Structure formats: structure tokens, C-alpha cells
XYZ file of C-alpha atoms in Angstrom:
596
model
C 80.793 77.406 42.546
C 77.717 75.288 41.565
C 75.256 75.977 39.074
C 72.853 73.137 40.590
C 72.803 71.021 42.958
C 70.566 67.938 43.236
C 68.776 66.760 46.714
C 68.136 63.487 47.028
C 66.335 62.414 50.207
C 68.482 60.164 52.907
C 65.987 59.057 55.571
C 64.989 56.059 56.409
C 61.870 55.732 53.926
C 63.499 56.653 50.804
C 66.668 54.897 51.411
C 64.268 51.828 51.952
C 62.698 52.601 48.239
C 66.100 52.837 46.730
C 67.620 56.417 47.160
C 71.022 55.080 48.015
C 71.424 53.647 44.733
C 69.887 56.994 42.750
C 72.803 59.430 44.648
C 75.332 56.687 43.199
C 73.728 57.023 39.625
C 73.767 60.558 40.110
C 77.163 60.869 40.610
C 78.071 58.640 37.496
C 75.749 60.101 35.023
C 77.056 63.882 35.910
C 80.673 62.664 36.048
C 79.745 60.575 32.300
C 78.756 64.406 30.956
C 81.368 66.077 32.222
C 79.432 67.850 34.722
C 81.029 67.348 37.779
C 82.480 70.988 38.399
C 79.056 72.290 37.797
C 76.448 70.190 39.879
C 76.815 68.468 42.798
C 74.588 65.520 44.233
C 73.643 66.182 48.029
C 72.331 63.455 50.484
C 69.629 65.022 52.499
C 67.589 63.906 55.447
C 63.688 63.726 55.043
C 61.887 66.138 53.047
C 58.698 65.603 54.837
C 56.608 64.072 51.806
C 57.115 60.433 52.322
C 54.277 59.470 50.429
C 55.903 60.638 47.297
C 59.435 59.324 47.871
C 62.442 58.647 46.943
C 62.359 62.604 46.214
C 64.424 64.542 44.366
C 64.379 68.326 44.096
C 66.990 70.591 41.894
C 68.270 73.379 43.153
C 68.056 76.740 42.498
C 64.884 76.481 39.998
C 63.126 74.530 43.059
C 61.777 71.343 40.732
C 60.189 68.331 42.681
C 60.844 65.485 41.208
C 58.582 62.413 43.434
C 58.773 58.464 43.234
C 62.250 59.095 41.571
C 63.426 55.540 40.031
C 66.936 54.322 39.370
C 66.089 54.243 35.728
C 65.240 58.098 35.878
C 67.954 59.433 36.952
C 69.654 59.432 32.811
C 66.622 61.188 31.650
C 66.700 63.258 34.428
C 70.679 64.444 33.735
C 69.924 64.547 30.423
C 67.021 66.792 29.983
C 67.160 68.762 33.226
C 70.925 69.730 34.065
C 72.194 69.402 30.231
C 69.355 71.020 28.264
C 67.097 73.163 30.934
C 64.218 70.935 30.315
C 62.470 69.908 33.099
C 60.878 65.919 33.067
C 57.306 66.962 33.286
C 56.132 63.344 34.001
C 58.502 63.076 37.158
C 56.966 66.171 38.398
C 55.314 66.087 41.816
C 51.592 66.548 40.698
C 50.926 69.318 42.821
C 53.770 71.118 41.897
C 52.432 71.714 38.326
C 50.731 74.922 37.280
C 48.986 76.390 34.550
C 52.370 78.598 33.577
C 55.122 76.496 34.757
C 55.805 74.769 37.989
C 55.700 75.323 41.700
C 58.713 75.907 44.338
C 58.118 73.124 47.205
C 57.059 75.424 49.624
C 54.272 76.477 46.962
C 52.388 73.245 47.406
C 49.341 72.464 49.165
C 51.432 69.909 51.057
C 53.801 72.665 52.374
C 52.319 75.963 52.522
C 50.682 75.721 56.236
C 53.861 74.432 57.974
C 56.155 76.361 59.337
C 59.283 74.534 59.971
C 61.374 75.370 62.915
C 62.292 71.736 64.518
C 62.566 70.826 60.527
C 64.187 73.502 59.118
C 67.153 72.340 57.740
C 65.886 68.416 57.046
C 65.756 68.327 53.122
C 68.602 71.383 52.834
C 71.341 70.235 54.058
C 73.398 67.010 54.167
C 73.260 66.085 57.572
C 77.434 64.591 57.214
C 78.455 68.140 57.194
C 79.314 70.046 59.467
C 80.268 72.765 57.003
C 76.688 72.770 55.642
C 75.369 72.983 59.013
C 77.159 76.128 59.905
C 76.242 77.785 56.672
C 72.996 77.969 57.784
C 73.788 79.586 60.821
C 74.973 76.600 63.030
C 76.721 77.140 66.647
C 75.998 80.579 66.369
C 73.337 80.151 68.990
C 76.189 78.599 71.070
C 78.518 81.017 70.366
C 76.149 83.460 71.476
C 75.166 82.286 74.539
C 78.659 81.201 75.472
C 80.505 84.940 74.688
C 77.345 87.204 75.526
C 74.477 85.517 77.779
C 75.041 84.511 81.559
C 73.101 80.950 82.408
C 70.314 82.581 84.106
C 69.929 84.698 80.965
C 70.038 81.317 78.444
C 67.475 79.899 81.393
C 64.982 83.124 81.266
C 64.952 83.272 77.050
C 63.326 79.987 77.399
C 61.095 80.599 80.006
C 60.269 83.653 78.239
C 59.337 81.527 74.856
C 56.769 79.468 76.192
C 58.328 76.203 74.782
C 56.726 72.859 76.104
C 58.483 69.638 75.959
C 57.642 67.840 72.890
C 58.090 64.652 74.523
C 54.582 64.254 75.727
C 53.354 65.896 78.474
C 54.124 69.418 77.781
C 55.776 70.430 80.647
C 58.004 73.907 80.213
C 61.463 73.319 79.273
C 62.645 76.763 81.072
C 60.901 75.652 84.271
C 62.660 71.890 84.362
C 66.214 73.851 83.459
C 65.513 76.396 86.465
C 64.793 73.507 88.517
C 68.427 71.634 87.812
C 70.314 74.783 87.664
C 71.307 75.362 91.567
C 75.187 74.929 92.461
C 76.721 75.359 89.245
C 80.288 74.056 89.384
C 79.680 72.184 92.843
C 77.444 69.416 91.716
C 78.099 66.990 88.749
C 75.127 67.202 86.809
C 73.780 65.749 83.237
C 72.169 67.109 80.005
C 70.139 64.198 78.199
C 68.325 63.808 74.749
C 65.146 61.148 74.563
C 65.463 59.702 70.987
C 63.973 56.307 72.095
C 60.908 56.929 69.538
C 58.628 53.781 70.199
C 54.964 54.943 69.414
C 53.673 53.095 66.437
C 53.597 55.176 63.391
C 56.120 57.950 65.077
C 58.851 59.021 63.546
C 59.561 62.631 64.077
C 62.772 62.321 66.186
C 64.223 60.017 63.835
C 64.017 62.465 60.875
C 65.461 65.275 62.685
C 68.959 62.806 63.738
C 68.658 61.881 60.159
C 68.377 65.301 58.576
C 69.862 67.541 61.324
C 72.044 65.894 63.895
C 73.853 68.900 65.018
C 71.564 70.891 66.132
C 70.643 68.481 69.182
C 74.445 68.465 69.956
C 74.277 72.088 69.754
C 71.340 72.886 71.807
C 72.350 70.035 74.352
C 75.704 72.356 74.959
C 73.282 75.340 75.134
C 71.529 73.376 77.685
C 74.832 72.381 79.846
C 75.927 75.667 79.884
C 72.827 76.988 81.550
C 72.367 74.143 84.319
C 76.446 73.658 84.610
C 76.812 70.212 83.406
C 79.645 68.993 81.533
C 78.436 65.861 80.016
C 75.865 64.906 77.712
C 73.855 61.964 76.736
C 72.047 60.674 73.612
C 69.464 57.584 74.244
C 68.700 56.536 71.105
C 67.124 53.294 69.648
C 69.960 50.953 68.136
C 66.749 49.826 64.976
C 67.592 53.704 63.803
C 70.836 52.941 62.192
C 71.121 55.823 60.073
C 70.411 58.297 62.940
C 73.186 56.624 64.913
C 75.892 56.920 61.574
C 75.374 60.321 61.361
C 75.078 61.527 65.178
C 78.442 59.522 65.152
C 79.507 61.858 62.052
C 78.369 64.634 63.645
C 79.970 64.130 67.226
C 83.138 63.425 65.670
C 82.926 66.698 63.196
C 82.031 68.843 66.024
C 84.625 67.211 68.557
C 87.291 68.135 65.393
C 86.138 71.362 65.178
C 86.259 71.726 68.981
C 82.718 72.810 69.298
C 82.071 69.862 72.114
C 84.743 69.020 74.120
C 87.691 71.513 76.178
C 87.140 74.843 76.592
C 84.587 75.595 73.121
C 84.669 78.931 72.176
C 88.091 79.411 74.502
C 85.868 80.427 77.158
C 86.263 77.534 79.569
C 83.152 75.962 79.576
C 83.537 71.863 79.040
C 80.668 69.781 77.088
C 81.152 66.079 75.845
C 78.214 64.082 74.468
C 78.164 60.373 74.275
C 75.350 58.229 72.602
C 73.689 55.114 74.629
C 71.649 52.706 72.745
C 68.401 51.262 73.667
C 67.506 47.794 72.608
C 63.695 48.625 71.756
C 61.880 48.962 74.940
C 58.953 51.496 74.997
C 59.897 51.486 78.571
C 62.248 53.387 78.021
C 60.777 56.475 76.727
C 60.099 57.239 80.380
C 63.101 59.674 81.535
C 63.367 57.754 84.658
C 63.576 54.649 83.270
C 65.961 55.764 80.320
C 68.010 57.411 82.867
C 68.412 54.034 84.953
C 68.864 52.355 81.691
C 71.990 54.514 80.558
C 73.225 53.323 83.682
C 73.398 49.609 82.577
C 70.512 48.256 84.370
C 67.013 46.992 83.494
C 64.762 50.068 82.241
C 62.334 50.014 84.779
C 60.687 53.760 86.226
C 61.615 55.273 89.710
C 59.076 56.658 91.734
C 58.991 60.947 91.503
C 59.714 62.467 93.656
C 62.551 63.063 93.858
C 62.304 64.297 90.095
C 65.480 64.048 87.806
C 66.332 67.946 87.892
C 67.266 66.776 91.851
C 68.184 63.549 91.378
C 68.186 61.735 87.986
C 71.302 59.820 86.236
C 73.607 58.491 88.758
C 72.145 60.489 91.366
C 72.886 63.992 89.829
C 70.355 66.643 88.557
C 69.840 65.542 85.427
C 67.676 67.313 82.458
C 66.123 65.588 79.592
C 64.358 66.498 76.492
C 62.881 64.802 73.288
C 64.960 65.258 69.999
C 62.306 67.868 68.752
C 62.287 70.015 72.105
C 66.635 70.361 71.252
C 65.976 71.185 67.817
C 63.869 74.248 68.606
C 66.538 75.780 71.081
C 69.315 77.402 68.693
C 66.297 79.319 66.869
C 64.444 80.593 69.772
C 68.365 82.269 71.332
C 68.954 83.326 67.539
C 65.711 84.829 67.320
C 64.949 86.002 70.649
C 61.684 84.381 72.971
C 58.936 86.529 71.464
C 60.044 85.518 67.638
C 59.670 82.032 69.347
C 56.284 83.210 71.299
C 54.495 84.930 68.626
C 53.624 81.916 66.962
C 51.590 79.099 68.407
C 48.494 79.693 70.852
C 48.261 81.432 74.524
C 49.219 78.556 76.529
C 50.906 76.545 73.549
C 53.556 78.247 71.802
C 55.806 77.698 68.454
C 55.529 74.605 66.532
C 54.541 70.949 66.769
C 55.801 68.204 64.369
C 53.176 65.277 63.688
C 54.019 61.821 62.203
C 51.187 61.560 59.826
C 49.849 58.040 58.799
C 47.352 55.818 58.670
C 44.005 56.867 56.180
C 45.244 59.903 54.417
C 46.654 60.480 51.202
C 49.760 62.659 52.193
C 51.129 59.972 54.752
C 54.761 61.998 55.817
C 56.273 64.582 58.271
C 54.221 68.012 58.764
C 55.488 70.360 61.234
C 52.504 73.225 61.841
C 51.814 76.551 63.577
C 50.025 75.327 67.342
C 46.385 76.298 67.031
C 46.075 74.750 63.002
C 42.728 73.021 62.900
C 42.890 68.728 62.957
C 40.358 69.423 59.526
C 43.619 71.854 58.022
C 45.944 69.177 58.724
C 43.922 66.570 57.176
C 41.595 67.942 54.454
C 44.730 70.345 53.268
C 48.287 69.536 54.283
C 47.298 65.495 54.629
C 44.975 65.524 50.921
C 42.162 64.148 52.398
C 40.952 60.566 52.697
C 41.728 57.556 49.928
C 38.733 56.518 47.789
C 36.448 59.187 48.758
C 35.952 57.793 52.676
C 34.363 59.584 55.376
C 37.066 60.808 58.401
C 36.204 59.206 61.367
C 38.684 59.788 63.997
C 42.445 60.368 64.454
C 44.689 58.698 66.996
C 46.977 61.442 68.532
C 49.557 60.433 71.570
C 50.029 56.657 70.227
C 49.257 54.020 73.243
C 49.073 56.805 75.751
C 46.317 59.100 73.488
C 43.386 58.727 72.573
C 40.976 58.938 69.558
C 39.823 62.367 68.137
C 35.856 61.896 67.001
C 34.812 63.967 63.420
C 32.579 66.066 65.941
C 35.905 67.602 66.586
C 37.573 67.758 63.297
C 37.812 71.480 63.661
C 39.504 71.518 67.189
C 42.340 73.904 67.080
C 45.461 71.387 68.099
C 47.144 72.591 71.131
C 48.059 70.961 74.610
C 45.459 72.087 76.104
C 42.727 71.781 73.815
C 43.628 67.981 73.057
C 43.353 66.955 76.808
C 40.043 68.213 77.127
C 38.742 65.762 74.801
C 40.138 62.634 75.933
C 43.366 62.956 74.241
C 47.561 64.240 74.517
C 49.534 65.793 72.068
C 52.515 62.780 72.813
C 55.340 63.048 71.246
C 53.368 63.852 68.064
C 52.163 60.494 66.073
C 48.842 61.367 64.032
C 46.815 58.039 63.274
C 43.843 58.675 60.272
C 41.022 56.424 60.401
C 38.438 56.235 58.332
C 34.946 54.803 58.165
C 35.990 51.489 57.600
C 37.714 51.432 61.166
C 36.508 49.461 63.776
C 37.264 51.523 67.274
C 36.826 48.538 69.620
C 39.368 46.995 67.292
C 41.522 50.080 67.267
C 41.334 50.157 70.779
C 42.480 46.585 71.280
C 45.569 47.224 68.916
C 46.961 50.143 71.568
C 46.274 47.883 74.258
C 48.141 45.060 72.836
C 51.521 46.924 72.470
C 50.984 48.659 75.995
C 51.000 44.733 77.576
C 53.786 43.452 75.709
C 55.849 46.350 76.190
C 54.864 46.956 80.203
C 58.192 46.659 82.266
C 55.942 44.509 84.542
C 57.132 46.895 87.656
C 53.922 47.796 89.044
C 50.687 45.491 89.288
C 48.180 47.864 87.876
C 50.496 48.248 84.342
C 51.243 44.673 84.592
C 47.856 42.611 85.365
C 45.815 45.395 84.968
C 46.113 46.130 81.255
C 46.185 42.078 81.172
C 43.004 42.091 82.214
C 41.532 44.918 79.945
C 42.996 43.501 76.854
C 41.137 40.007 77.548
C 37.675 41.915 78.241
C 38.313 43.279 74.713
C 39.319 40.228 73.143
C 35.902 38.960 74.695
C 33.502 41.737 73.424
C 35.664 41.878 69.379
C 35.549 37.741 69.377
C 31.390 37.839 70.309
C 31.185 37.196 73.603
C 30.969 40.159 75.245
C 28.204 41.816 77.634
C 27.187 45.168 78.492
C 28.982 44.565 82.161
C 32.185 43.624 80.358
C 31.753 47.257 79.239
C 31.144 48.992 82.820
C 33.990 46.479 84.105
C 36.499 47.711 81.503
C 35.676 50.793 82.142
C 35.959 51.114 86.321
C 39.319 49.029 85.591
C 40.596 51.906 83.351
C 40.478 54.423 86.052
C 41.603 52.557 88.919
C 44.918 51.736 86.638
C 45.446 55.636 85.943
C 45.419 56.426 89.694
C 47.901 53.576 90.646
C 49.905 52.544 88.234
C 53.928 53.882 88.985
C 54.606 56.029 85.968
C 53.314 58.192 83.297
C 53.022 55.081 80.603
C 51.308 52.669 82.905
C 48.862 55.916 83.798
C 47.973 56.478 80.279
C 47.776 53.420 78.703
C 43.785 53.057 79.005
C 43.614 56.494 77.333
C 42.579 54.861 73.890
C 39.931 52.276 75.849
C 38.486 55.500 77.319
C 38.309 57.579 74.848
C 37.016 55.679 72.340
C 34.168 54.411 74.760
C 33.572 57.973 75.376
C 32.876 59.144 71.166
C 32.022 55.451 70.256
C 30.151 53.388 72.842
C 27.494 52.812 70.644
C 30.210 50.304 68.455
C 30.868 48.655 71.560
C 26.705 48.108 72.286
C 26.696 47.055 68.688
C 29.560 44.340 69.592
C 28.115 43.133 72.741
C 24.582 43.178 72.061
C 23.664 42.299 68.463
C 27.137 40.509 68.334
C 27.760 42.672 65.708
C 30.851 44.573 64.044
C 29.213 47.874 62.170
C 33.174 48.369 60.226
C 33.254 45.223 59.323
C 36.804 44.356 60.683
C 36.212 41.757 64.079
C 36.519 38.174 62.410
C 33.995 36.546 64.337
C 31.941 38.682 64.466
C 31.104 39.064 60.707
C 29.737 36.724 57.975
C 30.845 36.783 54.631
C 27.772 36.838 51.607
C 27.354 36.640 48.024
C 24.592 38.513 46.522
C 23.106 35.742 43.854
C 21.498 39.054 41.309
C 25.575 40.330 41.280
C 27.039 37.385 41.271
C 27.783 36.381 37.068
C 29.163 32.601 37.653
C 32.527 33.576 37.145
C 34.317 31.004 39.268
C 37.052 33.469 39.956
C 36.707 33.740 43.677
C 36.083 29.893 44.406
C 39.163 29.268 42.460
C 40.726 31.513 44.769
C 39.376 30.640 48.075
C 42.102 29.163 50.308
C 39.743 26.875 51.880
C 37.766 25.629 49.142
C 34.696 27.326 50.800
C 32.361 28.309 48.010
C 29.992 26.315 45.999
C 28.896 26.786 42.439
C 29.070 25.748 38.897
C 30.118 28.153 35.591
C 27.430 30.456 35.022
C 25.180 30.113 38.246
C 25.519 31.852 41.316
C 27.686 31.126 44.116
C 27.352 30.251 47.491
C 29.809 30.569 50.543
C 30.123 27.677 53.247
C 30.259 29.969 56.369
C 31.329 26.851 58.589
C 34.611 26.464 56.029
C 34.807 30.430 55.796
C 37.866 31.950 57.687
C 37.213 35.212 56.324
C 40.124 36.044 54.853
C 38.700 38.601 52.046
C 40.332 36.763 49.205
C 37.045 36.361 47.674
C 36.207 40.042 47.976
C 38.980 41.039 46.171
C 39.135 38.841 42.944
C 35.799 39.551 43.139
C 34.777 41.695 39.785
C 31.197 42.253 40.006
C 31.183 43.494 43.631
C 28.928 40.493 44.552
C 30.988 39.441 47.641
C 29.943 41.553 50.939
C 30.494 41.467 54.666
C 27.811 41.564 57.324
């Protein structure tokens, strides 16, 4: 029995700041003080604070150690787990109070989620099985398999309201009812979408890092219900720690015969293999995953027929997003109105958002449905850097849209997000702040949704060609105001023709950023004119001759040898050598050097 144990985060973004190496030193140092039969070092998945990583927190007393170096890790054995003294300067800031210090769930950072999907990331280590069933793994399974018919497993869903997390939101009871005819007659398929390709997203990923088992567990749940006997992970092949330990975890749960022959001895079959994509945002469309398992191009299939009547090889097929599995096991543990309860009317449970971009807290927050965009922000995400004004938020990725300050109090729901222009997605949450140019923001989405279109259908493919060369036109000064009313008829006549769901929502971020901000757009086309700052061409870089001290610091740093001056006098800058690169701006000391 352990008096301590010490979690050190696994996931991707503290392993890429050096956590790998601080379990190692870990080990040594306890093992150098002989403490090896009284502390043990666990490998956990992501703790949700990314900003503050690699993280360490010490169990039982609850201590949050953040931005945990390799040369801590002595001090931290020898103060901490020898002598009870806890390394106040490691300390996670807001975890320090007035008479002592705060659990993690005591923080600002942590208090307002609520995690379901995320329960056991930054508990458990995600390479044991044995850990995962200590917290009540398979039990769902077990459940349903001994005591629940299908129909039954089918109706708790139904019953709990949950939406696919994947995007659109459609109910996850209703597209299991729909694949559930002919049990035992038809071959049919169970599949997970873990081919995460927004920019900034990274919720899947986490929960495969932190929790693979439960989306092998729910998956089985899932086959069960619909009678299919074989499962399929789709997962990208740039997440190589998520594919190690679903690996680990198939194999574990394979060895403990809890996928497989005949789990639970009650004759029901399950196997799950994993397929790995090779990066194409395609491919986060179920049809065009499903062809891609198959070995052939990822390209989408016209609905209908849907994939509950006819998806992978022809079968009715299911498919979910890695977040919609991990919310499964709870909701048959804890029955549908546990599940229910929580959440809005017509958006139940829990949603988890990638946050990133302006804010201070950039990480993994999983909230209540309903919170406020201003709780998420102001609160959970610590506000803007530098004192800056919140200007919008990108939800949805390439197929969302921008949320406007006007509705920084918008409760965040399904619902409530499509009525202003944007989707919930699979749950990336872009801060911008007043520095942010939205014409430019909009050309960014549009950029990734034309390299990434398969190229199928000829309003994806030319269409959001076109668009993306009207905006490069209007950000590089030559833009007019029927550029504008041109971009804008082409954005609708691609969402009614183009084949599938991404080629349909990929002017989302043109639209609804000329719907809050069309007088940035005027600003571009008519006074040539970028208010943010940000377009190249469109903005000329000054030095104010009262700031300026003679300093020669910036003109011994310009690249181009572009300004002019002698020791002592002011400077000038020679816009036709200028490729505004900022350089000047910041070596700049006086804060003489502005952009107009």
C-alpha cells in the first residue's frame, strides 16, 4: 500500500515539454531514498491545464505542482515525499491560499467543469487496465451484457438526450435505433471517429491518451445493442501516443477477455481493430472514413442511403466521435436522467472544448451545456493576455463560425450556437482578441478547407477556390465592395450544392464573420485599410520622430536595411524597402515604431 503517489502528465503537450524524462527522474530519485515501497510514480493522460504543463500533482494531499522541470524533480523528492514540505515556488499560482493550498478541483481553472468524457484523464494511467477497472471500468458492460436486453441499452440512450459530439449533434439513441433491425441476420459494424483534424482541436486525442478503454468499452456496449460483432477505430497515424496505448489497451482487454469470444460467458462476440488515417480532414466525414477503412481514396458517398442502412462494406454501420464513446459507460452506470439532468432542454450532459488561441488558460475544459462563452473565458480560460479586449471566438474550426463580444454571454448549446452563425463541431474554441483581423481570420479557415477538399464535388473544389482568391484580393488591397456581394452569393450557392457536410460548411467562417464584421471588410475594400493591423499590404509601418531617442537599435536590426538615421536623431523608415516584418517594433524600446 502507497502512502503517495505522484501524477505526472503523459499527453502529447507535456511529453513534448519533457515529462518523459521527469517520470524517469522520478523513479530514480525515490528508488536513491529508499522510497520505492512507499510512493509510486504514475503516467497519466492530460490533466486539462496545458498552459501550465509538464504537471505534476501528489496524491492524497492534492498539491499542483505546474511547469515541472527535470531539475525539480530532487527538490521536489526531497522536500515533499521525505520531509512533508511542500515546494511553494512550484506551486500552481492559483492553487495557493491564504491558509495553505488548494485541491485541483478548488481552482478557478477547474471548479465550473464537470468532467464526464474526462473523468478519469489525469487519474489514472491509461496502460492499465487494472487502474481502469478500479474506477469502475466494464461494469457498464457487464451490466448491460447480464441484465439489459438491446432495446433496453438502445432506450437508456434515447432517454439521456446525448448528441453526437462529432459535430452536428445528431442523437446517438436515434442513429443506434436506426442500425439495430435484424440482429444476428445482418453483419453489421460499430465505428469510433478519432480522425481529429480541426486546427487547434484536440479533445479526442486526450481522451485515447488518458482513457483508452472506455471507447473500447462503450464501442462493445454499442455492438451489443445494434448486433455487430466487430469494431473499428479510425484514428490519425500523427497521434502516436493515442495509437501505443489503444494498442495497450486492446491487447489488455483481449487478455482479460473483455473483447473478443463470448465476454462475460454470455455469448455475445466483439473484436475491435484500429485503422489509421494518413491526415486527411476528409476523412472526418463518416462516409468518407468508412470508404477509407476500406482501402480506398477517402472521398464522401452521397446520403441516402445513410450508414445505419448501408455504411462500411455495405452493412449498417454506426459511428461516433471519441468523446460521444466516452460518455456511454456513465450514462448505463448512472441511469439517463443522472445523464439528462445536466446540460440544457434540447442539449444535454457535457461538452469538451479545445481551448486556444488569446486566452491565458490555453488547455482542455469540459463544462455543464448552457455555461456562458463569458464563464468559459473570463473564469475557467483567465481572461485575455495583456489586458486586451475579447473580440470573438471561433467555435466548429473550418466548418464554424466566429462568435461576436455582442454575444459573449450566449449560453453554449447546439442550438443556441447555430442561431448565430455558428456549430458546436467537434468542440475547438479559437480566442481572438482585438488585435485580430476577421477578414484575415476568415482567409486562414478558408485556406485549410481548399487544401484539404477531396476535390469530389465542383462546388467544394472550385468553389472555395474561388472564395479564397476574392479574399486574397480584398486582404492584399485590391478589393471592391462587389468582391464583397460576390463572395457572399458564392457562399450560399456552395452550401446548397456541395456533396457533403464539410464542403456545405466550409463558408461558415466567410459568413459569419461578414455577418458581425462587415464593417472590417468596408474598411479593407474601401479605404484600403486593415483596422487590426495584421494584412501586409495593406498597412504602413511609422516612426513617431517626438518617441523616437536615436537609439539605432531597430535599424541595426532591420533585415532589409530599411531605416534611415544617425545616433541621436530620429529615424525614418523607407516604406518602398519595408517588408513589414515587425522586427523594428519589437527591439523597439521607446514604443516609437507603429502600424497604420
Amino acid at each position: 500500500m502507497y502512502r503517495a503517489h505522484v501524477l505526472v502528465c503523459g499527453g502529447t503537450g507535456c511529453t513534448s515539454s519533457g515529462s518523459a524524462q521527469i517520470i524517469e527522474i522520478f523513479k530514480q530519485e525515490i528508488k536513491n531514498n529508499g522510497l520505492e515501497e512507499e510512493i509510486s510514480v504514475v503516467q497519466t493522460g492530460c490533466h486539462g491545464l496545458c498552459a501550465e504543463g509538464p504537471v505534476v500533482i501528489i496524491q492524497p494531499e492534492g498539491i499542483f505542482y505546474a511547469r515541472v522541470q527535470a531539475d525539480d524533480v530532487e527538490e521536489i523528492v526531497a522536500e515533499h515525499l521525505l520531509k512533508g514540505r511542500v515546494v511553494d515556488r512550484l506551486v500552481y499560482h492559483d492553487a495557493k491560499k491564504y491558509d495553505g493550498f488548494a485541491s485541483l478541483n478548488e481552482t478557478v481553472f477547474y471548479k465550473k467543469q464537470h468532467r464526464i468524457a474526462l473523468r478519469n484523464c489525469g487519474v489514472i494511467n491509461p496502460e492499465s487496465i487494472d487502474e481502469y477497472i478500479g474506477t469502475g471500468g466494464y461494469e457498464a458492460l457487464g451490466r448491460v451484457l447480464t441484465e439489459m436486453t438491446p432495446d433496453e441499452v438502445i432506450q437508456t440512450i434515447l432517454d439521456s438526450g446525448l448528441r453526437g459530439r462529432g459535430g452536428a449533434g445528431f442523437p446517438t439513441g436515434l442513429k443506434w435505433k436506426f442500425a439495430s433491425g435484424n440482429r444476428g441476420n445482418v453483419q453489421k459494424y460499430v465505428c469510433c471517429n478519432a480522425d481529429e483534424g480541426d486546427p487547434g482541436a484536440f479533445m479526442d486525442r486526450s481522451v485515447l491518451e488518458g482513457d483508452p478503454h472506455v471507447v473500447l468499452e462503450a464501442m462493445a456496449i454499442a455492438g451489443y445493442a445494434i448486433g455487430a460483432s466487430q469494431g473499428y477505430i479510425y484514428v490519425r497515424a500523427e497521434y502516436p501516443i493515442a495509437v501505443e496505448r489503444l494498442n495497450i489497451a486492446i491487447g489488455q482487454a483481449k487478455e482479460y477477455g473483455l473483447i473478443g469470444k463470448n465476454i462475460f460467458d454470455t455469448g455475445f462476440d466483439f473484436d475491435i481493430e484500429l485503422r489509421l488515417g494518413a491526415g486527411a480532414f476528409v476523412c472526418g466525414e463518416e462516409t468518407a472514413l468508412m470508404t477509407s477503412i476500406e482501402g480506398n481514396r477517402g472521398e464522401p458517398r452521397p446520403r441516402p442511403p445513410f450508414p445505419a442502412v448501408k455504411g462500411l462494406f455495405e452493412s449498417p454501420t454506426i459511428l461516433n466521435n471519441v468523446e460521444t464513446w466516452a460518455n456511454i459507460p456513465q450514462i448505463i452506470i448512472n441511469g439517463p436522467e443522472w445523464f439528462s439532468s445536466m446540460g440544457t432542454e434540447k442539449s444535454k450532459g457535457t461538452k469538451v472544448f479545445a481551448l486556444g488561441g488569446k486566452i491565458n488558460n490555453t488547455g482542455l475544459v469540459e463544462i455543464p451545456m448552457g455555461t456562458t462563452l463569458r464563464t468559459v473565458i473570463e473564469e475557467i480560460g483567465g481572461g485575455i493576455p495583456n489586458g486586451k479586449k475579447f473580440k470573438a471566438a471561433q467555435t466548429g474550426g473550418p466548418s464554424g463560425g466566429c462568435i461576436p463580444a455582442e454575444h459573449f454571454d450566449i449560453p453554449i448549446d447546439y442550438d443556441n450556437l447555430i442561431s448565430i452563425g455558428s456549430m458546436m463541431g467537434s468542440g475547438g474554441l479559437i480566442v481572438m482578441d482585438e488585435d485580430t483581423c476577421m477578414v484575415d481570420i476568415a482567409k486562414f479557415f478558408l485556406q485549410f478547407t481548399v487544401d484539404e477538399s477531396c476535390g469530389k464535388c465542383t462546388p467544394c473544389r472550385v468553389g472555395t477556390k474561388r472564395l479564397l482568391e476574392i479574399l486574397e484580393k480584398i486582404t492584399s488591397g485590391r478589393g471592391t465592395v462587389e468582391d464583397i456581394d460576390k463572395m457572399e452569393e458564392l457562399c450560399y450557392y456552395i452550401k446548397e450544392n456541395a456533396q457533403c457536410g464539410l464542403g456545405q460548411t466550409a463558408p461558415n467562417p466567410v459568413l459569419s464573420t461578414l455577418r458581425y464584421f462587415r464593417d472590417e471588410y468596408m474598411e479593407h475594400v474601401v479605404n484600403r485599410h486593415c483596422p487590426a493591423g495584421v494584412c501586409k499590404k495593406l498597412i504602413t509601418y511609422k516612426i513617431d520622430p517626438i518617441k523616437c531617442k536615436g537609439c539605432t537599435l531597430c535599424a541595426r536590426n532591420c533585415p532589409v536595411d530599411a531605416i534611415e538615421g544617425s545616433v541621436k536623431t530620429a529615424h525614418s523608415i523607407d516604406t518602398s524597402k519595408c517588408i513589414k516584418c515587425g522586427t523594428c517594433i519589437d527591439k523597439c524600446r521607446f514604443g516609437a515604431i507603429y502600424k497604420e
